[in-house]
CSV table of C-alpha atoms in Angstrom, one decimal:
chain,number,residue,atom,x,y,z
A,1,MET,CA,72.4,137.8,70.0
A,2,LEU,CA,74.3,134.6,71.1
A,3,PRO,CA,75.1,134.2,74.8
A,4,LEU,CA,78.8,134.5,75.6
A,5,LEU,CA,80.4,131.2,76.7
A,6,GLN,CA,82.4,131.5,79.9
A,7,LEU,CA,86.0,130.5,79.2
A,8,VAL,CA,87.5,127.9,81.5
A,9,PRO,CA,91.2,127.0,81.7
A,10,THR,CA,92.3,123.4,81.1
A,11,ARG,CA,92.3,121.2,84.2
A,12,LEU,CA,93.4,117.6,84.6
A,13,LEU,CA,90.5,115.8,86.2
A,14,ASN,CA,91.6,112.2,86.2
A,15,SER,CA,94.7,110.1,85.4
A,16,SER,CA,95.6,106.4,85.7
A,17,CYS,CA,98.2,103.9,84.6
A,18,SER,CA,98.0,100.1,84.5
A,19,LEU,CA,100.5,97.5,83.5
A,20,GLU,CA,99.4,94.1,82.3
A,21,LYS,CA,100.6,92.9,78.9
A,22,THR,CA,101.0,96.5,77.8
A,23,LEU,CA,101.5,99.8,79.7
A,24,GLN,CA,98.3,101.9,79.4
A,25,CYS,CA,98.0,105.4,80.8
A,26,SER,CA,94.9,107.7,80.5
A,27,CYS,CA,94.3,111.4,81.1
A,28,SER,CA,91.1,113.3,81.3
A,29,PHE,CA,91.0,117.1,80.9
A,30,HIS,CA,88.2,119.6,81.2
A,31,GLY,CA,88.1,123.1,79.8
A,32,ILE,CA,86.3,125.6,77.6
A,33,PRO,CA,87.1,125.6,74.8
A,34,THR,CA,87.7,121.8,74.7
A,35,PRO,CA,91.4,121.1,75.5
A,36,SER,CA,93.6,119.4,73.0
A,37,VAL,CA,95.7,116.5,74.4
A,38,GLN,CA,99.4,115.8,73.5
A,39,TRP,CA,101.5,113.0,74.8
A,40,TRP,CA,105.3,113.4,75.1
A,41,MET,CA,107.8,110.5,75.6
A,42,GLY,CA,111.3,111.4,76.6
A,43,GLY,CA,110.7,115.0,75.5
A,44,VAL,CA,109.5,114.0,72.0
A,45,PRO,CA,105.8,114.4,71.0
A,46,VAL,CA,103.9,111.3,70.2
A,47,GLY,CA,101.5,111.2,67.2
A,48,VAL,CA,97.7,111.6,67.9
A,49,ASP,CA,95.2,108.9,67.0
A,50,GLY,CA,97.6,106.6,65.4
A,51,MET,CA,100.2,103.9,65.8
A,52,ASP,CA,103.8,104.9,66.2
A,53,GLY,CA,105.9,101.7,66.4
A,54,SER,CA,105.3,100.4,69.9
A,55,LEU,CA,103.0,103.3,70.8
A,56,GLN,CA,99.3,103.7,70.3
A,57,VAL,CA,97.4,106.9,71.2
A,58,ILE,CA,93.6,107.1,71.2
A,59,SER,CA,91.9,110.5,72.0
A,60,THR,CA,88.2,111.4,72.3
A,61,MET,CA,86.6,114.8,72.9
A,62,LEU,CA,83.0,115.3,74.1
A,63,GLY,CA,81.8,118.8,75.0
A,64,PRO,CA,84.3,120.4,77.4
A,65,TRP,CA,86.0,117.0,78.1
A,66,ALA,CA,89.0,115.5,76.4
A,67,ASN,CA,90.2,111.9,77.2
A,68,SER,CA,93.3,110.3,75.8
A,69,THR,CA,94.9,106.9,76.3
A,70,ILE,CA,98.4,105.8,75.3
A,71,SER,CA,99.5,102.1,75.1
A,72,LEU,CA,103.1,101.1,75.1
A,73,THR,CA,103.8,97.5,74.0
A,74,GLU,CA,107.6,97.5,74.4
A,75,GLU,CA,109.6,97.7,77.6
A,76,PRO,CA,110.2,101.4,78.5
A,77,GLU,CA,113.8,102.5,78.9
A,78,MET,CA,114.8,102.9,82.6
A,79,GLY,CA,113.9,106.4,83.8
A,80,MET,CA,112.0,107.4,80.6
A,81,ARG,CA,109.5,110.2,81.3
A,82,LEU,CA,106.0,110.2,79.9
A,83,LEU,CA,104.0,113.4,79.8
A,84,CYS,CA,100.3,113.9,79.2
A,85,GLU,CA,99.5,117.6,78.4
A,86,GLY,CA,96.1,119.2,77.9
A,87,LYS,CA,95.8,122.8,76.8
A,88,ASN,CA,93.4,125.4,75.4
A,89,GLN,CA,93.8,129.1,74.9
A,90,ASN,CA,93.2,129.8,78.6
A,91,GLY,CA,95.8,127.4,80.1
A,92,THR,CA,97.8,124.3,80.1
A,93,HIS,CA,97.8,121.4,82.6
A,94,ALA,CA,100.0,118.3,82.5
A,95,MET,CA,100.8,115.1,84.3
A,96,SER,CA,104.3,113.5,84.3
A,97,ILE,CA,104.9,109.8,84.7
A,98,LEU,CA,108.4,108.2,85.3
A,99,LEU,CA,108.5,104.9,83.5
A,100,MET,CA,110.5,102.1,85.1
A,101,SER,CA,111.5,98.9,83.2
A,102,ARG,CA,110.0,95.6,84.4
A,103,LYS,CA,113.6,94.3,84.0
A,104,SER,CA,114.8,96.7,86.6
A,105,SER,CA,112.1,95.6,89.1
A,106,LEU,CA,113.1,92.0,88.4
A,107,THR,CA,116.7,92.9,89.1
A,108,SER,CA,115.7,94.5,92.4
A,109,GLN,CA,113.6,91.5,93.2
A,110,ALA,CA,116.5,89.2,92.5
A,111,PHE,CA,118.8,91.3,94.6
A,112,MET,CA,116.3,91.2,97.5
A,113,LYS,CA,115.9,87.4,97.1
A,114,GLY,CA,119.7,87.0,97.2
A,115,LEU,CA,119.9,89.3,100.2
A,116,ILE,CA,117.3,87.3,102.1
A,117,GLN,CA,118.9,84.0,101.2
A,118,GLY,CA,122.3,85.4,102.3
A,119,ALA,CA,120.8,86.4,105.7
A,120,ILE,CA,119.3,82.9,106.1
A,121,TYR,CA,122.6,81.2,105.2
A,122,ALA,CA,124.5,83.4,107.6
A,123,GLY,CA,122.0,82.6,110.4
A,124,ILE,CA,122.5,78.8,109.7
A,125,VAL,CA,126.3,79.2,109.7
A,126,ILE,CA,126.2,81.1,113.0
A,127,ALA,CA,123.9,78.5,114.6
A,128,LEU,CA,126.2,75.6,113.5
A,129,LEU,CA,129.3,77.5,114.8
A,130,PHE,CA,127.5,78.0,118.1
A,131,LEU,CA,126.6,74.3,118.3
A,132,CYS,CA,130.3,73.4,117.6
A,133,LEU,CA,131.5,75.8,120.3
A,134,LEU,CA,128.8,74.8,122.8
A,135,PRO,CA,130.8,71.8,124.3
A,136,LEU,CA,133.9,74.1,124.8
A,137,ILE,CA,131.7,76.8,126.5
A,138,VAL,CA,130.1,74.2,128.8
A,139,LYS,CA,133.6,72.7,129.6
A,140,HIS,CA,134.9,76.2,130.5
A,141,ILE,CA,131.9,77.0,132.7
A,142,ARG,CA,132.2,73.6,134.5
A,143,LYS,CA,135.9,74.2,135.1
A,144,LYS,CA,135.1,77.6,136.7
A,145,GLN,CA,132.4,76.1,138.9
A,146,ALA,CA,134.8,73.3,140.0
A,147,LYS,CA,137.4,75.8,141.0
A,148,LYS,CA,134.9,77.8,143.0
A,149,THR,CA,133.6,74.7,144.7
A,150,ALA,CA,137.1,73.6,145.5
A,151,ALA,CA,138.0,77.0,147.0
A,152,ILE,CA,134.8,77.0,149.1
A,153,LYS,CA,135.5,73.4,150.3
A,154,ALA,CA,139.1,74.4,151.2
A,155,LYS,CA,137.9,77.4,153.1
A,156,LYS,CA,135.4,75.3,155.0
A,157,SER,CA,137.9,72.5,155.8
A,158,SER,CA,140.5,75.0,157.1
A,159,LYS,CA,137.8,76.5,159.4
A,160,VAL,CA,136.8,73.0,160.6
A,161,ARG,CA,140.4,72.1,161.2
A,162,ALA,CA,141.0,75.2,163.2
A,163,SER,CA,137.9,74.6,165.3
A,164,GLN,CA,139.0,71.0,165.9
A,165,GLU,CA,142.5,72.1,167.0
A,166,LEU,CA,140.9,74.5,169.4
A,167,LYS,CA,138.7,71.8,170.9
A,168,THR,CA,141.7,69.4,171.3
A,169,SER,CA,143.8,72.0,173.0
A,170,LEU,CA,141.1,72.8,175.5
A,171,LYS,CA,140.7,69.1,176.6
A,172,PRO,CA,142.4,68.2,179.9
A,173,GLU,CA,145.7,66.3,179.4
A,174,GLU,CA,145.8,62.6,180.2
A,175,GLN,CA,148.3,61.6,182.8
A,176,GLY,CA,151.3,59.7,181.7
A,177,LYS,CA,151.2,60.8,178.1
A,178,PRO,CA,153.5,63.4,176.8
A,179,THR,CA,151.8,66.2,175.0
A,180,VAL,CA,153.0,67.5,171.7
A,181,ALA,CA,151.4,70.8,171.0
A,182,THR,CA,151.3,72.5,167.7
A,183,PHE,CA,152.2,76.1,167.3
A,184,SER,CA,148.7,77.4,167.8
A,185,GLU,CA,148.1,75.0,170.7
A,186,SER,CA,151.3,76.1,172.5
A,187,ARG,CA,150.2,79.7,172.2
A,188,ILE,CA,146.9,78.9,173.8
A,189,LEU,CA,148.6,77.0,176.5
A,190,GLU,CA,151.0,79.9,177.2
A,191,LYS,CA,148.0,82.2,177.5
A,192,GLN,CA,146.3,79.8,180.0
A,193,ASP,CA,149.6,79.6,182.1
A,194,LYS,CA,149.8,83.4,182.3
A,195,ARG,CA,146.3,83.6,183.5
A,196,ALA,CA,146.9,80.9,186.1
A,197,SER,CA,149.9,82.7,187.6
């Protein structure tokens, strides 16, 4: 009597994709009985072990393992879906790959390059504009500082004048010279007269 084989559902063990001159994707499945592998491109099955225009599929089976590789020589359509499906009577397992065109990546690279260049040019324009406006800004700041300085000097000179007036009014009068007192001096003199009386 033959020993009964244990049945194992199909499982995807390994998958990879590389893009050099051609796009190559590989899938490895394990199962008992040995799984069959089918590739689908855009929902359409791709022929096994043969060339189909721009596609080439190579599949090998060894014991419970099934390996399959697909090569695509033409640019894939934007958003095209590639499906690797392994199945036996106990189950199905699949891997889906979304293909993007190299042209679309070049377009996005060109967009990013343009965006970076635009940002650099904008920075240069802003820097030049600032350099052109710098003399006006400096002139405006100096004008403000000159006004502040003039106001401070005027305030100080009025205080100095007031203190000088006060000193001259407190000096004793020289005999024989008529005195002409300013308004503030006459007030001070009046106050002094009131105190004396």
